[in-house]
Short mmCIF file of C-alpha atoms in Angstrom, two decimals:
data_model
loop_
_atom_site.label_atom_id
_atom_site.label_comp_id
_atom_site.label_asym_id
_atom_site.label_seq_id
_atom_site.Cartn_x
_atom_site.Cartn_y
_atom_site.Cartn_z
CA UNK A 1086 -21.37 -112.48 11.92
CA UNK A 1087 -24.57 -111.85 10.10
CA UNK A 1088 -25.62 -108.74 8.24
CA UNK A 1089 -27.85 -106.96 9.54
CA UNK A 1090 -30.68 -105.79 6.68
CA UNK A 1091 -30.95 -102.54 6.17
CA UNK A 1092 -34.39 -100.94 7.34
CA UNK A 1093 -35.23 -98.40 4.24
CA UNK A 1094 -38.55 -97.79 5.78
CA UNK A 1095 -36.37 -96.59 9.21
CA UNK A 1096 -34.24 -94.55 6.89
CA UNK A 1097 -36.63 -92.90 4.97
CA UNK A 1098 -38.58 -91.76 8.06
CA UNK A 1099 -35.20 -89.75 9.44
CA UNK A 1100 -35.05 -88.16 6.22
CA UNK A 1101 -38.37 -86.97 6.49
CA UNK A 1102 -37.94 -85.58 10.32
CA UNK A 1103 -35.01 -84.28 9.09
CA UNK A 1104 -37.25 -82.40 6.16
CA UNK A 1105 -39.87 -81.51 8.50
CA UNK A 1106 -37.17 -80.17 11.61
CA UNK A 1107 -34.65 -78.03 9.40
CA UNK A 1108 -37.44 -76.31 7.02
CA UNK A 1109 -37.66 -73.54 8.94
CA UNK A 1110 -33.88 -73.25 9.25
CA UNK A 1111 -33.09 -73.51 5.67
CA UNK A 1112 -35.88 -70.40 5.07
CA UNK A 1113 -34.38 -68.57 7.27
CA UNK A 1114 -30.65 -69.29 6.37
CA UNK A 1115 -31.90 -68.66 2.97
CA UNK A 1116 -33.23 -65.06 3.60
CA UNK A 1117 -29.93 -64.26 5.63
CA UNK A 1118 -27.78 -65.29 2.53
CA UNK A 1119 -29.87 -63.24 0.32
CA UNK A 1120 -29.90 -59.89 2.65
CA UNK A 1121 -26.30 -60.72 2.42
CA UNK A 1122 -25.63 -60.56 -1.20
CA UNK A 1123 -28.31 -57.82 -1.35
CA UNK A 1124 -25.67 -55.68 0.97
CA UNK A 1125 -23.11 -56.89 -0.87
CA UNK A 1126 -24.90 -55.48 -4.07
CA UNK A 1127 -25.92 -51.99 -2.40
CA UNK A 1128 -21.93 -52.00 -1.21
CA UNK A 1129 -21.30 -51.72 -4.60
CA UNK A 1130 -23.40 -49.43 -5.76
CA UNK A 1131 -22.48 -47.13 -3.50
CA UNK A 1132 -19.01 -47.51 -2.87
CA UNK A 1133 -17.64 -45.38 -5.73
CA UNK A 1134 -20.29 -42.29 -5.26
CA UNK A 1135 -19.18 -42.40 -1.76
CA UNK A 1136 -15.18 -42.31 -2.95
CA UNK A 1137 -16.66 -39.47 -5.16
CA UNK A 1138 -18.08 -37.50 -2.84
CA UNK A 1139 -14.68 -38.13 0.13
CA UNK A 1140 -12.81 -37.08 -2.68
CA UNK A 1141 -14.76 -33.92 -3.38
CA UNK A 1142 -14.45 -32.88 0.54
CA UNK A 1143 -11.06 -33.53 0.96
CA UNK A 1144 -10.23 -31.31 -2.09
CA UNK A 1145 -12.92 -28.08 -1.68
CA UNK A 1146 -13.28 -29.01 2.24
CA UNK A 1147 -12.26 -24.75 2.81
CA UNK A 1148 -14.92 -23.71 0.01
CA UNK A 1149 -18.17 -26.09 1.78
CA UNK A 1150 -16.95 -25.74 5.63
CA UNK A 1151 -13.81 -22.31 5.48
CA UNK A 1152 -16.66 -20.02 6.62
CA UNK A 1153 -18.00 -22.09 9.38
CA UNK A 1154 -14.87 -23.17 10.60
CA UNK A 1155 -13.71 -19.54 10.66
CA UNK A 1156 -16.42 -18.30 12.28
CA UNK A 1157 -16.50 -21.31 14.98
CA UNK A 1158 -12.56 -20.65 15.72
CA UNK A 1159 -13.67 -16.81 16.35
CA UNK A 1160 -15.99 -17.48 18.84
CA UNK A 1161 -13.56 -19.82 20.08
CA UNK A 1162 -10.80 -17.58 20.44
CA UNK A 1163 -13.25 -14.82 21.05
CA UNK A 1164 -14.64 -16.99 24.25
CA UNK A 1165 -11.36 -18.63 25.20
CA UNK A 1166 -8.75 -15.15 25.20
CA UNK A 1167 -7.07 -15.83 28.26
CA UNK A 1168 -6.34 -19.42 27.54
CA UNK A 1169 -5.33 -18.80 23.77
CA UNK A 1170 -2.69 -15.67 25.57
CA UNK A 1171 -1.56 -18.58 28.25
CA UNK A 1172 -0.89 -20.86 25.36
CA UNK A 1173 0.90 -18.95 23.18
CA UNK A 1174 3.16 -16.45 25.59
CA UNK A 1175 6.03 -18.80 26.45
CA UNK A 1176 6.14 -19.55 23.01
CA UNK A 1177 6.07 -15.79 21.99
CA UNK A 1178 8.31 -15.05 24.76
CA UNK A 1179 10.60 -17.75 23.80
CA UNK A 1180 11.20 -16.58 20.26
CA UNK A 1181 11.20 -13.38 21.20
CA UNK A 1182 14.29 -14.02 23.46
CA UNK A 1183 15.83 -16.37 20.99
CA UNK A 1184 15.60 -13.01 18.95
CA UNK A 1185 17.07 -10.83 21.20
CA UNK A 1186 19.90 -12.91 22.15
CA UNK A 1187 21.04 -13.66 18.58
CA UNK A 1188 20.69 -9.49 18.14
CA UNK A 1189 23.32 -9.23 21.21
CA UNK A 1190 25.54 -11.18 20.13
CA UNK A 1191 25.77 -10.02 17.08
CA UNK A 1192 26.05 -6.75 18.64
CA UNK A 1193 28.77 -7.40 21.24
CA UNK A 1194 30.61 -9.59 18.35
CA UNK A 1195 30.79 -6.23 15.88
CA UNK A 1196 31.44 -4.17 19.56
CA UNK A 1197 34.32 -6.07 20.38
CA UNK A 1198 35.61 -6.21 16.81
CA UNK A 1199 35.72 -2.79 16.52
CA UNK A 1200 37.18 -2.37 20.18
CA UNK A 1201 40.36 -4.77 19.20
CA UNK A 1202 40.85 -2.71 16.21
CA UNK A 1203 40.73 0.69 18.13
CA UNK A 1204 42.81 -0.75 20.25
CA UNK A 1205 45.32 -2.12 17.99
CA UNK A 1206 49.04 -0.39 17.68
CA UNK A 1207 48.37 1.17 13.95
CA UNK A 1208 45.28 2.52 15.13
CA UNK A 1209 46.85 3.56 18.79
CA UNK A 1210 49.62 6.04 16.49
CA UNK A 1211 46.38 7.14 14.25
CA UNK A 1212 44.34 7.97 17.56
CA UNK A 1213 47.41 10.44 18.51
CA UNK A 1214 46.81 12.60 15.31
CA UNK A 1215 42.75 12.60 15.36
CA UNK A 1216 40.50 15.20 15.79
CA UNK A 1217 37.78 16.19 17.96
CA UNK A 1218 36.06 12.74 18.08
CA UNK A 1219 35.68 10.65 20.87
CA UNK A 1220 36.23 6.53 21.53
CA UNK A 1221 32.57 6.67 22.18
CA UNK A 1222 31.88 7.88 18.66
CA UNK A 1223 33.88 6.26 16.87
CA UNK A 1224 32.46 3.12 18.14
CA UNK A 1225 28.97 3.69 17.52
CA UNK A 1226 29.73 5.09 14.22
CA UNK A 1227 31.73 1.76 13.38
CA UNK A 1228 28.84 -0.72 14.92
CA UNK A 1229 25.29 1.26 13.32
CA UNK A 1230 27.40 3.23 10.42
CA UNK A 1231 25.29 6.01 8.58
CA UNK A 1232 23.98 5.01 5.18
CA UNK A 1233 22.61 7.47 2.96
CA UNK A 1234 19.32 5.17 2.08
CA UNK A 1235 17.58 7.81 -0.80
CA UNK A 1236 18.34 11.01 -2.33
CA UNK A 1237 15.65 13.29 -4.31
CA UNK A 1238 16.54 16.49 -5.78
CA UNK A 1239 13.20 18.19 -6.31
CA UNK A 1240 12.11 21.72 -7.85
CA UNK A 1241 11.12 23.88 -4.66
CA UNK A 1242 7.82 25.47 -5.50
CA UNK A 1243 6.51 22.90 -7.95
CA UNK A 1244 7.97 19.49 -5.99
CA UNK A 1245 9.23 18.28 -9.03
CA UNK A 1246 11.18 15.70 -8.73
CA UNK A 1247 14.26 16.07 -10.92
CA UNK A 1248 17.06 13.40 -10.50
CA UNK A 1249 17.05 10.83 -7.69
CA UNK A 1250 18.92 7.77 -5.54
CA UNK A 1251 17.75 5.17 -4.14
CA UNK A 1252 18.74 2.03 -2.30
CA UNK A 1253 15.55 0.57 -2.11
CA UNK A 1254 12.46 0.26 -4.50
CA UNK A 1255 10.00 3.07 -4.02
CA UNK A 1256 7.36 2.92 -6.27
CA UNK A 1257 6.13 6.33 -7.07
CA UNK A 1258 9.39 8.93 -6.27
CA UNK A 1259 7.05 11.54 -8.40
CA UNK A 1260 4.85 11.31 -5.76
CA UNK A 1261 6.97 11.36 -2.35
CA UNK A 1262 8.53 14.02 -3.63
CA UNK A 1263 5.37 16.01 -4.69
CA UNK A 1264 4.10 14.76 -0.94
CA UNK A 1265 7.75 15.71 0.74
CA UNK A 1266 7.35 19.21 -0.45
CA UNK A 1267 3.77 19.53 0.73
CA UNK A 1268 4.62 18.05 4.18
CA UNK A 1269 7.33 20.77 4.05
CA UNK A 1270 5.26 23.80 2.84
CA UNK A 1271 2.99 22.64 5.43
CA UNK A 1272 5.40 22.76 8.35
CA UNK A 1273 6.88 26.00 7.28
CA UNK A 1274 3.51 27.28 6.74
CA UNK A 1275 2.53 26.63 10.62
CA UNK A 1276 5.63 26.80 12.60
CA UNK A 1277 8.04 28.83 11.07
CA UNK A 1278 9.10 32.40 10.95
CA UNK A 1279 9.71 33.68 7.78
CA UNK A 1280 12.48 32.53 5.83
CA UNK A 1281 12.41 29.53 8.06
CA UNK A 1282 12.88 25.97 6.56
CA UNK A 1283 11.86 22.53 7.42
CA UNK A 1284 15.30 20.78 7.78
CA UNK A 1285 15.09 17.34 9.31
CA UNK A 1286 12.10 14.61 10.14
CA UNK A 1287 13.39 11.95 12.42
CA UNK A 1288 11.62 8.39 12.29
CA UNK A 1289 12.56 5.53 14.57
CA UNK A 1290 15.55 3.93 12.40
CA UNK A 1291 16.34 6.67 10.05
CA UNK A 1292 16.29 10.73 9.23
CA UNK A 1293 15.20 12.49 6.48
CA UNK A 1294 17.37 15.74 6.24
CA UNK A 1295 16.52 18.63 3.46
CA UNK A 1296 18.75 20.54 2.28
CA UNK A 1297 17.81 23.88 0.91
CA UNK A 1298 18.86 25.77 -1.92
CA UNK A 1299 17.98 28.61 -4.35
CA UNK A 1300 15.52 27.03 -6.46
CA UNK A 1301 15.93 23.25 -5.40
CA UNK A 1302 16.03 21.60 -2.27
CA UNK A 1303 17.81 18.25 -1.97
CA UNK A 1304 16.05 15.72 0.98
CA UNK A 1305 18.53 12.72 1.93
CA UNK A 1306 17.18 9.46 4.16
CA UNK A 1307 19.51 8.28 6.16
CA UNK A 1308 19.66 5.23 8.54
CA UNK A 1309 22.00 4.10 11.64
CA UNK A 1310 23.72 6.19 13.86
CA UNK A 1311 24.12 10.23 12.48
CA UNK A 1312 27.49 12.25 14.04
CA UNK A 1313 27.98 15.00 13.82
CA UNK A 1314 30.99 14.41 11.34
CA UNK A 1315 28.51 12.64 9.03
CA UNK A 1316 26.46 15.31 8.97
CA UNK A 1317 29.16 17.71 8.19
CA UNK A 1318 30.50 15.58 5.58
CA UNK A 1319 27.43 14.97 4.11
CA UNK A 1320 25.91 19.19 4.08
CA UNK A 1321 29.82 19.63 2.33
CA UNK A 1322 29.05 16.95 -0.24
CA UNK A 1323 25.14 18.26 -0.76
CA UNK A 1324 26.82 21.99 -1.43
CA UNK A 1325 29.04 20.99 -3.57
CA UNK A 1326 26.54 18.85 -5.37
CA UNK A 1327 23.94 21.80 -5.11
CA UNK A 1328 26.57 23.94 -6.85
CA UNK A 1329 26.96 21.41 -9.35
CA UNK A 1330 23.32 21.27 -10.55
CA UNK A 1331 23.28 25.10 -10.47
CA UNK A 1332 26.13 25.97 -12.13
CA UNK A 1333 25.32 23.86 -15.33
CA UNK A 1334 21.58 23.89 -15.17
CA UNK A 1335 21.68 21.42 -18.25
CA UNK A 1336 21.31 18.87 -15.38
CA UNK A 1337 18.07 20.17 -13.97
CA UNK A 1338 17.02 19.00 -17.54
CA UNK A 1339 19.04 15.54 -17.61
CA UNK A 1340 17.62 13.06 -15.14
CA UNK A 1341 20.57 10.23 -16.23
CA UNK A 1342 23.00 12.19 -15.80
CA UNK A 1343 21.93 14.22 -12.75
CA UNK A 1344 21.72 10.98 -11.25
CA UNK A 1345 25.18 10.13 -12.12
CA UNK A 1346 26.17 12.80 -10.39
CA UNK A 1347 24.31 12.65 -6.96
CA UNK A 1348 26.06 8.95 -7.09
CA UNK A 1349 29.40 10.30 -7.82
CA UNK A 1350 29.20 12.97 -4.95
CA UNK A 1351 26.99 11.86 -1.95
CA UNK A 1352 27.48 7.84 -2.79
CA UNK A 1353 31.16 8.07 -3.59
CA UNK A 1354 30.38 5.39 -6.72
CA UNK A 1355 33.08 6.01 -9.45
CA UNK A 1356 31.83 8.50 -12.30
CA UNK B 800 9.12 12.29 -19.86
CA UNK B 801 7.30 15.89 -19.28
CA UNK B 802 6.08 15.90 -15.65
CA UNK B 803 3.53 19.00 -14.75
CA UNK B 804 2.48 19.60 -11.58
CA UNK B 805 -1.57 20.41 -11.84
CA UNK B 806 -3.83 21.41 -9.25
CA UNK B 807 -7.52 20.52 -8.04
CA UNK B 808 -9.32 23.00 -5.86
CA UNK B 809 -12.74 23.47 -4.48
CA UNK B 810 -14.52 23.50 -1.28
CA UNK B 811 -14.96 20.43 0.96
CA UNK B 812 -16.82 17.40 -0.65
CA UNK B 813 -17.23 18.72 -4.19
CA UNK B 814 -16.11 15.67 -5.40
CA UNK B 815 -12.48 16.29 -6.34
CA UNK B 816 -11.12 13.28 -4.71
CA UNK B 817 -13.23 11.37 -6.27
CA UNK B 818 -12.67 12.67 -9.04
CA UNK B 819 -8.98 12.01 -8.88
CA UNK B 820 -9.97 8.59 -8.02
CA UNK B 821 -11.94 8.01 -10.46
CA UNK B 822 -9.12 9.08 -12.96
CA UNK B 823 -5.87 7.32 -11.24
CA UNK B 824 -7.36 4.61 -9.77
CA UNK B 825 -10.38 4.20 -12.19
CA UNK B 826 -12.33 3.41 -8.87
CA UNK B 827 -14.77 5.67 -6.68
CA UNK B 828 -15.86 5.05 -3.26
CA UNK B 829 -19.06 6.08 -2.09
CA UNK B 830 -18.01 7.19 1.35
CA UNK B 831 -17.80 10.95 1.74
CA UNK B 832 -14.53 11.92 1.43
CA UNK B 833 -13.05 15.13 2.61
CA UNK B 834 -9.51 16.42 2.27
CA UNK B 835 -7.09 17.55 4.84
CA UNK B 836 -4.28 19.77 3.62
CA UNK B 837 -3.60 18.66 0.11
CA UNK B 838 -2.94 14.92 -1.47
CA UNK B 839 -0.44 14.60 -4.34
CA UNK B 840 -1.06 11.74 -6.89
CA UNK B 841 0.60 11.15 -10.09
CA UNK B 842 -0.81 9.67 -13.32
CA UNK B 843 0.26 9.45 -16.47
CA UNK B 844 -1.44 10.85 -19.65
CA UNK B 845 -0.94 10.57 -23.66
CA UNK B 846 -1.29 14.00 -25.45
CA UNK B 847 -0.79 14.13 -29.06
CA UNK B 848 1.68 10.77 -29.06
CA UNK B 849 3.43 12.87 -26.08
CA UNK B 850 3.13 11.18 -22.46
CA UNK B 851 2.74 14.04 -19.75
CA UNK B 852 3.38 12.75 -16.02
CA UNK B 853 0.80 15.12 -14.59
CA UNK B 854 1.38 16.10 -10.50
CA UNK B 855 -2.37 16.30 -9.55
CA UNK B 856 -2.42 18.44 -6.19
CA UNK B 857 -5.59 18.19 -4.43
CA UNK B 858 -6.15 21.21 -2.76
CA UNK B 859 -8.42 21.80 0.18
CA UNK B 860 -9.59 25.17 -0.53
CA UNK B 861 -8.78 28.54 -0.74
CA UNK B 862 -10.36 30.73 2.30
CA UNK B 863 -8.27 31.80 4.07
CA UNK B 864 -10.45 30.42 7.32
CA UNK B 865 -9.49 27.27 6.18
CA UNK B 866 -5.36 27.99 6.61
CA UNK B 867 -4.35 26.11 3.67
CA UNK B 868 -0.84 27.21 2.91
CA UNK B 869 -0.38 29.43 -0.12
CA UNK B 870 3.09 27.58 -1.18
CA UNK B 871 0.56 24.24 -2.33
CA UNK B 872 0.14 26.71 -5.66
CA UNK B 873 3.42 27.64 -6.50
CA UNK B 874 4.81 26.37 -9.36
CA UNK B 875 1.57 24.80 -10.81
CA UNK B 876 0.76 24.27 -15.07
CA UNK B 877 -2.33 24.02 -14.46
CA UNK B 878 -5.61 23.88 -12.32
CA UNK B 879 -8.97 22.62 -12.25
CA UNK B 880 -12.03 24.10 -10.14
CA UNK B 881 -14.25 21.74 -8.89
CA UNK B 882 -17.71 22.63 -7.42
CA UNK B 883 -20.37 20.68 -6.38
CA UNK B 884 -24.00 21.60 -9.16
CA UNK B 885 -25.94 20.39 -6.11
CA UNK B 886 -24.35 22.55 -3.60
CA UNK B 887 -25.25 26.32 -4.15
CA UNK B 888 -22.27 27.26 -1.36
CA UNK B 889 -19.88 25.67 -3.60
CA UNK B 890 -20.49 27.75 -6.77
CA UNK B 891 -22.26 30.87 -5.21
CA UNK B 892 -18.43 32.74 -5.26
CA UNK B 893 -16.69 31.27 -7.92
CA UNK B 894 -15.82 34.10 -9.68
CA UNK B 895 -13.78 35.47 -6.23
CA UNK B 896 -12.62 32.08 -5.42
CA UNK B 897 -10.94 31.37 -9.31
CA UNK B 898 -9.67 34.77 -8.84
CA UNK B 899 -7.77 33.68 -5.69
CA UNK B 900 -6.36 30.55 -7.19
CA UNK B 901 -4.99 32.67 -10.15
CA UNK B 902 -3.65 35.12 -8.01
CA UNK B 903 -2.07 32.62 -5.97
CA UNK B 904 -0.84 30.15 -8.46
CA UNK B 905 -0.25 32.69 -11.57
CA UNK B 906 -2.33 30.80 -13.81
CA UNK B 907 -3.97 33.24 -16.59
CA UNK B 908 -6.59 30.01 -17.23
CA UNK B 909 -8.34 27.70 -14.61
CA UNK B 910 -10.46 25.17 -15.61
CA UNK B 911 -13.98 25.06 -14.45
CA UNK B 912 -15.61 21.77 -13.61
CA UNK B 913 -19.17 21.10 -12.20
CA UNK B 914 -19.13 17.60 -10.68
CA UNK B 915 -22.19 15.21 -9.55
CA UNK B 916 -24.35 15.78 -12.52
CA UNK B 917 -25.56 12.55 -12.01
CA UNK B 918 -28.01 13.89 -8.99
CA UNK B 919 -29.75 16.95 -11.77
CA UNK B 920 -31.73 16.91 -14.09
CA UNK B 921 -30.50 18.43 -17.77
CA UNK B 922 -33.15 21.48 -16.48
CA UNK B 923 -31.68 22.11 -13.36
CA UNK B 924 -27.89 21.67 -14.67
CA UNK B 925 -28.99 24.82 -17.08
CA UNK B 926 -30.71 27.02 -14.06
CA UNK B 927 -27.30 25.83 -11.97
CA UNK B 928 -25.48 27.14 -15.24
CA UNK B 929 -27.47 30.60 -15.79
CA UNK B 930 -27.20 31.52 -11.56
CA UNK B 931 -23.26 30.75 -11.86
CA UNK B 932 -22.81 33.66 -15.29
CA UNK B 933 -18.93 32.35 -15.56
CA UNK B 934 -18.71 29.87 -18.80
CA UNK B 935 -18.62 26.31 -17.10
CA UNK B 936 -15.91 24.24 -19.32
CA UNK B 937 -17.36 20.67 -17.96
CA UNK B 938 -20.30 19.12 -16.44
CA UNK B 939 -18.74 15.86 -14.79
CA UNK B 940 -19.79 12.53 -12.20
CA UNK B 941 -16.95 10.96 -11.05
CA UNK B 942 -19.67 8.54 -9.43
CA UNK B 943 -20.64 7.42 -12.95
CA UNK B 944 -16.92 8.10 -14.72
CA UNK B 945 -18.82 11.23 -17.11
CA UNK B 946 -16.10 13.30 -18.91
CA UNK B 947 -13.44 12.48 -16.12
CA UNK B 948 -11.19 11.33 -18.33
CA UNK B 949 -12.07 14.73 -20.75
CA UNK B 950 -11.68 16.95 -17.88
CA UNK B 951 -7.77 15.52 -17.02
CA UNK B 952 -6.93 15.77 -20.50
CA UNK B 953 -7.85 19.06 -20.91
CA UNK B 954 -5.86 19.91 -17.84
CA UNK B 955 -2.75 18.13 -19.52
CA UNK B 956 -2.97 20.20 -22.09
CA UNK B 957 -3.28 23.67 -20.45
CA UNK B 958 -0.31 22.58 -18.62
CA UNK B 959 1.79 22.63 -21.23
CA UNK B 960 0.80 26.06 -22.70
#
């Protein structure tokens, strides 16, 4: 078979359509490829201010937007009430009754504790020999037992707070008892006939009894359920505690050991 | 600790909460404040290296129109009379009225105090001073904190004569 020559003139002339035809398409291609990198380039310019800046509302997002947010979820609430109360009342309700029933049972467990016990043999023989007290009491006075909660001893004219108990952590007794003894001057001031005192102040969970004396009064707060055998128990405890103070009036004078002593007699602690 | 109970009378608005305030909280609020009854607050105060828990009693007043139980100055150290210098009601019967609170409390001394200064002039604090005749032991502003601080310990230490 013969070669066939090779037509360089032929060739040459494709080349040149070739030139002519894809011109355009190489300018163009070229412009894409540089608005490319140029992105690319502005990417990275950018990229870390922008990280900056995501970072910087993520952390202090409550300082730039916490007022408008607040004030958006106002009127939100403000304008949406009834759906917010629809929302949120069987979930109220159900904690609420979770609440309750854990209270109850707690409350029948102690009840029926105390029942067995009542009901046991020993305390059938001990029940032959008691007093004036009923099953009903006795109960009660087992399941919400009387604690005395605070004890001030304070100066009667003055409200001078001279020796003191206390269960919990009042911050200022100085000044409840200066306030106790106004509330009381008050009262006897306005409702009472002469020689009248103030003697008790109930609150929903506890009392606040005072117990007056020559020149001190003592006020007691006590919580759970008061008998009347507490309360006897407790005036025969204050008297003897009252005669205490006045009989050696070196403890008017003696905060430590005044306190001592109103531990020793109303709180039963050792001495 | 020495605790003395102390009291603060005056008429309605003199400034003796504010006063108080200004002394135990080191803070004064610019409402108008009026007293009901009688507040007790406590603060504690150094005289001569001593501390003195002081029992300040702020009394409502001492008319008898406005029923403030006589028992509120029993047993007191000391007390401090509070009138206002811009309010000529306030200071026009001192001399009865301090007589009242000593007869009542069985204080020989009370302290005189003339609060707000800081709406007089010096001139006008003098006229205020020459109508009233009784010696005036302080010129105070519990808005501005002026001789509070003075006025207390002065009180502290009448307490424990």
């Amino acid at each position: 078979m013969e070669n066939q020559p090779v037509d360089h003139k032929k060739e040459n002339r494709f080349e040149l359509l070739k030139e002519l035809l894809l011109t355009e398409d190489r300018k163009e291609f070229e412009s894409l490829r540089n608005e490319f990198l140029k992105k690319e380039d502005f990417k990275n310019e950018v990229k870390p201010v922008l990280d900056d800046k995501i970072d910087d509302l993520k952390n202090n997002f409550p300082l730039y937007f916490g007022d408008q947010v607040t004030q958006s979820i106002k009127v939100q609430i403000r304008e949406s009430q009834d759906e917010v109360v629809e929302a949120l009342y069987p979930i109220m309700g159900k904690l609420i009754q979770k609440f309750i029933v854990a209270e109850i049972t707690k409350l029948s467990d102690t009840i029926n504790k105390t029942i067995n016990d009542k009901f046991s043999l020993t305390h059938i023989v001990k029940r032959l020999f008691k007093g004036k007290k009923t099953d009903a009491e006795d109960v009660l006075q087992t399941v919400f037992a009387s604690t005395i909660e605070e004890v001030f001893v304070i100066e009667e004219n003055s409200g001078l707070l001279i020796g003191s108990y206390s269960r919990g952590n009042i911050a200022d007794k100085d000044m409840i008892s200066g306030m106790l003894t106004a509330i009381k001057s008050f009262a006897e001031d306005a409702f009472s006939k002469q020689g009248q005192d103030l003697e008790d102040i109930k609150f929903e969970t506890f009392q606040l009894s005072m117990y007056n004396f020559k020149s001190i009064y003592i006020a007691t707060a006590t919580s759970g359920v008061i008998t009347s055998e507490f309360k006897e128990e407790l005036a025969d405890n204050l008297n003897s505690l009252a005669e205490k103070i006045l009989r050696d009036r070196s403890y008017l004078a003696d905060e430590i050991r005044l306190n001592s002593l109103i531990e020793e007699i109303l709180i039963k602690v050792p001495a | 600790m020495i605790a003395k109970k102390v009291l603060l009378v005056g008429n309605f608005g003199v400034g003796k909460t504010s006063l108080i305030r200004q002394f135990v909280l080191n803070e004064f609020s610019e409402d108008y404040i009026s007293t009901i009854g009688v507040r007790v607050s406590t603060k504690i105060v150094n005289l001569n290296d001593e501390q003195i828990k002081l029992l300040i009693w702020d009394v409502a007043g001492t008319k008898d129109d406005e029923k403030v139980p006589k028992a509120y100055f029993l047993g007191a150290s000391a007390a401090m009379y509070v009138f206002d210098l811009n309010r000529e009601e306030t200071y026009l019967n001192l001399k009865n009225q301090l007589e009242t609170v000593k007869q009542l409390s069985g204080l020989k001394d009370v302290l005189v105090v003339g609060n707000k200064k800081d709406l007089l002039t010096p001139n006008e604090i003098e006229q205020v001073k020459q109508i009233i005749k009784i010696p005036v032991d302080l010129i105070t502003s519990a808005k501005e904190n002026q001789n509070v601080e003075d006025a207390f310990a002065i009180l502290a230490k009448q307490s424990l004569k």
